[in-house]
Short mmCIF file of C-alpha atoms in Angstrom, two decimals:
data_model
loop_
_atom_site.label_atom_id
_atom_site.label_comp_id
_atom_site.label_asym_id
_atom_site.label_seq_id
_atom_site.Cartn_x
_atom_site.Cartn_y
_atom_site.Cartn_z
CA MET G 1 -7.24 -11.95 8.83
CA LEU G 2 -10.52 -13.35 10.59
CA ALA G 3 -12.23 -13.57 7.20
CA THR G 4 -9.44 -16.48 5.58
CA LEU G 5 -9.71 -17.93 9.09
CA TYR G 6 -13.33 -18.35 8.62
CA GLY G 7 -12.86 -19.47 5.10
CA ARG G 8 -10.74 -22.22 6.49
CA ALA G 9 -12.81 -23.08 9.11
CA VAL G 10 -16.07 -23.63 6.53
CA ASP G 11 -13.95 -25.57 4.53
CA ALA G 12 -12.74 -28.03 7.35
CA GLU G 13 -16.34 -28.41 8.27
CA SER G 14 -17.51 -29.29 4.58
CA PRO G 15 -18.48 -32.85 3.57
CA ALA G 16 -15.30 -32.91 1.29
CA PRO G 17 -12.72 -30.13 2.54
CA ILE G 18 -9.95 -29.05 0.42
CA LEU G 19 -7.62 -27.99 3.05
CA GLY G 20 -8.94 -29.96 6.24
CA ASP G 21 -7.71 -26.95 8.53
CA THR G 22 -9.07 -28.41 11.90
CA MET G 23 -7.03 -26.18 13.97
CA ALA G 24 -8.54 -22.92 11.61
CA LEU G 25 -12.20 -24.84 12.95
CA GLN G 26 -11.09 -24.56 16.25
CA ALA G 27 -9.64 -21.51 16.43
CA VAL G 28 -13.02 -19.74 15.20
CA ARG G 29 -14.80 -21.92 18.24
CA ASN G 30 -12.71 -19.92 20.21
CA ILE G 31 -12.76 -16.37 19.36
CA ASP G 32 -15.48 -14.87 20.57
CA THR G 33 -16.45 -12.46 17.80
CA ASP G 34 -19.33 -12.47 15.09
CA PHE G 35 -17.65 -14.08 11.81
CA THR G 36 -20.63 -13.26 9.92
CA ARG G 37 -19.34 -9.77 10.01
CA VAL G 38 -16.11 -10.50 8.31
CA GLY G 39 -17.49 -10.50 4.82
CA MET G 40 -16.68 -14.26 4.20
CA LYS G 41 -19.71 -15.74 2.54
CA ARG G 42 -19.60 -19.81 2.85
CA GLY G 43 -19.49 -20.07 -0.69
CA ASP G 44 -16.04 -18.45 -0.24
CA ALA G 45 -14.40 -20.82 1.93
CA VAL G 46 -13.45 -23.13 -1.38
CA THR G 47 -11.56 -20.23 -3.04
CA VAL G 48 -10.16 -19.32 0.50
CA ALA G 49 -8.75 -23.55 0.68
CA MET G 50 -7.76 -23.33 -2.94
CA ARG G 51 -5.51 -20.87 -2.71
CA ALA G 52 -3.91 -21.82 0.72
CA LYS G 53 -3.22 -25.57 -0.24
CA HIS G 54 -1.69 -24.24 -3.38
CA LEU G 55 0.77 -22.26 -1.41
CA ASP G 56 1.40 -25.13 0.94
CA ASP G 57 1.96 -27.48 -2.04
CA TRP G 58 4.13 -25.15 -3.11
CA ALA G 59 6.29 -24.69 -0.22
CA ARG G 60 6.47 -28.67 0.28
CA ASP G 61 7.99 -28.64 -2.96
CA PHE G 62 10.70 -26.29 -1.90
CA LEU G 63 11.47 -28.02 1.60
CA ALA G 64 11.58 -31.44 -0.43
CA GLU G 65 14.30 -29.88 -2.21
CA HIS G 66 15.59 -28.14 0.84
CA PRO G 67 15.24 -30.30 3.86
CA ALA G 68 17.78 -27.56 5.96
CA ALA G 69 16.11 -24.21 5.06
CA ILE G 70 14.61 -21.37 6.78
CA VAL G 71 11.02 -20.22 5.98
CA LEU G 72 9.85 -16.64 6.54
CA HIS G 73 5.93 -16.77 6.96
CA LEU G 74 5.13 -13.08 6.33
CA GLY G 75 1.48 -11.31 7.36
CA CYS G 76 0.95 -14.61 8.78
CA GLY G 77 -2.32 -14.02 10.63
CA MET G 78 -3.94 -16.55 12.35
CA ASP G 79 -2.75 -19.49 9.47
CA THR G 80 -1.55 -22.79 10.81
CA ARG G 81 0.60 -23.41 7.86
CA VAL G 82 3.43 -24.30 9.78
CA HIS G 83 1.33 -27.46 11.44
CA ARG G 84 -0.05 -28.19 8.11
CA VAL G 85 3.27 -28.33 6.30
CA ASP G 86 4.90 -29.89 9.23
CA PRO G 87 8.59 -29.53 7.95
CA GLY G 88 11.32 -31.94 9.07
CA PRO G 89 13.68 -30.77 11.95
CA GLY G 90 16.47 -29.27 9.28
CA VAL G 91 13.75 -26.22 8.93
CA HIS G 92 13.58 -23.19 10.96
CA TRP G 93 9.92 -21.47 10.36
CA TYR G 94 9.07 -18.04 11.53
CA ASP G 95 5.94 -16.58 11.23
CA VAL G 96 5.85 -12.41 11.32
CA ASP G 97 2.93 -10.30 12.07
CA PHE G 98 1.95 -7.76 14.08
CA PRO G 99 2.19 -7.82 17.84
CA GLU G 100 -1.62 -7.84 18.48
CA VAL G 101 -1.84 -11.01 15.84
CA ILE G 102 1.01 -12.78 17.54
CA ASP G 103 -0.43 -12.54 20.59
CA LEU G 104 -3.44 -14.36 19.57
CA ARG G 105 -1.86 -17.08 17.92
CA GLU G 106 0.15 -17.75 21.24
CA ARG G 107 -2.61 -17.97 23.25
CA LEU G 108 -4.56 -20.57 20.62
CA TYR G 109 -2.05 -22.35 19.13
CA PRO G 110 0.60 -24.49 20.22
CA ALA G 111 4.32 -24.32 20.36
CA ARG G 112 6.45 -26.37 17.99
CA ASP G 113 10.05 -27.23 18.19
CA HIS G 114 12.68 -24.90 15.54
CA HIS G 115 9.18 -22.40 15.19
CA THR G 116 9.72 -18.78 16.16
CA VAL G 117 7.17 -16.14 16.35
CA ILE G 118 8.27 -12.80 15.45
CA PRO G 119 5.73 -9.67 16.44
CA SER G 120 6.30 -6.94 13.97
CA SER G 121 5.28 -5.27 10.81
CA VAL G 122 7.02 -6.62 8.05
CA THR G 123 7.71 -3.18 7.17
CA ASP G 124 9.98 -2.57 9.90
CA LEU G 125 12.83 -4.19 8.36
CA THR G 126 14.83 -5.12 11.91
CA TRP G 127 13.21 -7.95 12.21
CA LEU G 128 15.36 -9.71 9.94
CA ASP G 129 17.56 -9.14 12.96
CA ARG G 130 15.77 -11.79 14.82
CA VAL G 131 16.43 -14.52 12.06
CA GLU G 132 18.92 -16.91 12.42
CA GLY G 133 20.98 -18.59 10.02
CA ASP G 134 22.46 -18.72 6.64
CA LEU G 135 20.70 -21.31 4.76
CA PRO G 136 18.20 -21.14 1.28
CA VAL G 137 15.07 -19.24 2.43
CA LEU G 138 11.32 -19.71 1.24
CA VAL G 139 8.96 -16.63 1.87
CA VAL G 140 5.62 -17.56 1.69
CA ALA G 141 3.33 -14.30 1.75
CA GLU G 142 -0.49 -15.32 1.19
CA GLY G 143 -2.62 -12.27 0.96
CA LEU G 144 0.15 -9.68 1.74
CA THR G 145 1.49 -8.01 -0.91
CA MET G 146 -1.59 -5.99 -2.10
CA TYR G 147 -1.67 -4.53 1.52
CA LEU G 148 1.76 -3.18 0.77
CA LYS G 149 2.85 0.11 -0.83
CA GLU G 150 5.03 -0.41 -3.66
CA GLY G 151 7.96 1.01 -2.11
CA GLU G 152 7.68 -0.99 1.10
CA GLY G 153 7.17 -4.22 -0.59
CA HIS G 154 10.00 -3.35 -3.32
CA ALA G 155 12.28 -2.89 0.34
CA LEU G 156 11.03 -5.94 1.62
CA PHE G 157 11.63 -8.18 -1.31
CA ARG G 158 15.24 -6.61 -1.72
CA ALA G 159 16.34 -6.80 2.17
CA ILE G 160 15.36 -10.71 1.94
CA THR G 161 16.98 -11.56 -1.26
CA GLU G 162 20.52 -9.49 0.12
CA ARG G 163 20.20 -11.42 3.29
CA PHE G 164 20.38 -14.89 2.02
CA PRO G 165 22.29 -16.98 -0.30
CA SER G 166 19.49 -18.44 -2.12
CA GLY G 167 15.77 -18.41 -2.05
CA ARG G 168 12.10 -18.64 -2.98
CA PHE G 169 9.24 -16.14 -3.03
CA VAL G 170 5.79 -18.07 -3.06
CA PHE G 171 2.79 -15.69 -2.95
CA ASP G 172 -0.11 -14.16 -4.78
CA ALA G 173 -0.34 -10.90 -6.22
CA PHE G 174 -3.33 -8.31 -7.82
CA SER G 175 -2.81 -6.51 -11.23
CA ARG G 176 -2.98 -2.51 -11.07
CA ARG G 177 -6.72 -3.09 -12.52
CA GLY G 178 -7.37 -5.30 -9.16
CA ILE G 179 -5.95 -2.69 -7.17
CA LYS G 180 -8.25 -0.19 -8.84
CA TRP G 181 -11.03 -2.29 -8.07
CA GLN G 182 -10.65 -3.41 -4.83
CA LYS G 183 -14.13 -1.30 -3.90
CA ILE G 184 -16.01 -4.44 -5.34
CA ASN G 185 -14.21 -6.72 -2.96
CA ARG G 186 -16.21 -7.14 0.00
CA VAL G 187 -14.13 -8.68 2.34
CA VAL G 188 -11.25 -5.63 2.44
CA ARG G 189 -14.38 -3.17 2.14
CA LEU G 190 -15.83 -4.55 5.42
CA ALA G 191 -12.67 -4.64 7.03
CA GLY G 192 -11.81 -0.82 6.07
CA ALA G 193 -8.48 -2.02 4.56
CA THR G 194 -6.87 -0.18 1.52
CA LEU G 195 -4.94 -2.09 -1.33
CA HIS G 196 -1.98 -0.57 -2.89
CA TRP G 197 0.64 -2.47 -4.85
CA GLY G 198 -0.13 -3.67 -8.32
CA VAL G 199 2.16 -5.89 -10.22
CA ASP G 200 1.00 -6.77 -14.17
CA SER G 201 3.73 -9.06 -15.27
CA ARG G 202 7.18 -10.42 -14.23
CA ALA G 203 9.32 -8.01 -15.41
CA ASP G 204 7.66 -5.56 -12.52
CA LEU G 205 8.79 -7.92 -9.95
CA GLU G 206 12.22 -9.31 -11.75
CA ALA G 207 13.49 -5.23 -11.52
CA ILE G 208 13.07 -5.28 -7.75
CA ASP G 209 16.71 -6.90 -7.55
CA PRO G 210 19.03 -8.61 -10.63
CA ARG G 211 18.84 -12.00 -9.08
CA LEU G 212 14.66 -12.44 -8.79
CA ARG G 213 13.53 -14.35 -11.20
CA VAL G 214 9.96 -15.62 -11.98
CA VAL G 215 9.81 -19.49 -12.69
CA THR G 216 5.96 -19.52 -12.71
CA GLU G 217 3.39 -17.28 -12.74
CA LEU G 218 -0.30 -18.96 -12.42
CA SER G 219 -4.04 -17.23 -12.55
CA ALA G 220 -5.74 -17.42 -9.71
CA PHE G 221 -8.56 -18.50 -11.97
CA ASP G 222 -6.55 -21.57 -13.10
CA LEU G 223 -6.00 -23.01 -9.78
CA PRO G 224 -7.16 -26.69 -9.28
CA GLY G 225 -10.65 -27.33 -7.66
CA TYR G 226 -12.75 -25.06 -9.40
CA GLU G 227 -15.38 -27.55 -9.85
CA LYS G 228 -16.13 -27.68 -6.64
CA LEU G 229 -17.36 -24.33 -6.81
CA ARG G 230 -21.39 -23.95 -6.63
CA PRO G 231 -22.60 -23.04 -10.44
CA GLY G 232 -22.34 -19.43 -10.38
CA TYR G 233 -19.04 -19.23 -9.08
CA ARG G 234 -18.21 -21.77 -12.03
CA ALA G 235 -19.79 -18.96 -14.53
CA LEU G 236 -17.96 -16.26 -13.17
CA VAL G 237 -14.70 -18.08 -13.32
CA ALA G 238 -15.35 -19.50 -17.18
CA VAL G 239 -15.78 -15.79 -18.01
CA ALA G 240 -12.57 -14.52 -16.02
CA ARG G 241 -10.57 -17.08 -17.76
CA ALA G 242 -12.28 -16.29 -21.09
CA LEU G 243 -11.23 -12.13 -20.62
CA PRO G 244 -7.18 -11.83 -20.22
CA PHE G 245 -7.28 -8.46 -18.29
CA MET G 246 -9.24 -10.46 -15.55
CA ARG G 247 -7.11 -13.82 -15.77
CA ARG G 248 -4.44 -11.42 -14.68
CA MET G 249 -6.43 -9.83 -11.79
CA ALA G 250 -4.99 -11.47 -9.17
CA VAL G 251 -1.89 -14.25 -9.91
CA PHE G 252 0.31 -16.98 -7.98
CA TYR G 253 3.74 -16.21 -8.28
CA ARG G 254 7.29 -18.41 -7.52
CA LEU G 255 10.03 -16.21 -7.35
CA ASP G 256 13.52 -17.67 -7.43
CA PHE G 257 17.07 -16.09 -6.64
CA PRO G 258 19.78 -18.53 -7.37
CA ALA G 259 23.01 -18.76 -5.09
#
């Protein structure tokens, strides 16, 4: 959580920011911790900002089509997405994360209309009882699915699909190989975290519930903006694009369930 927050803050300080998340920058200045210890190098900030911007854009696309909707931002961490996307008055946005995360958010970020925070693990599905309304739902889950166990992820997606009349999931996922290679992920290793759920294909996701259909799958290495990376990073991306197993290691999905 703090690593990605720091990445967005570093991007905000850059001469040509991708995301321009000035609220993240202010939060980093207000949190008393040594951010050099979270494993996020300054050169990684571009990829963090690219990932966040892509999901922001997908969120805006959905809300342009559904000006009256519910947004479930799962595992929201310290992400300021609700402020960046700035949804209209017909949207009720819910940020869901552990109680200590929500407490920190409420101390650092301003309240806004039609925005509710829910202090809960996303896998304790009773939090859904606090979501009001029967509208199309947008589920945003950035950097979350890989931390869930497969059964937990399936139960979460299935519960949301059953709860709402229609909607869309937008999220990133690691392949099973990406899960196996987690020890090379510096941020995960330094956090002492463990990754569990790997997704290898659209069939893995569509098998969760018969209503679910993958409408977009995009390799993380195909996101726009890599031209802003330093030469060494660009070379790594070029190699990853050329190797199918690496290209599939991190993928962004849009997963719909129609009315």
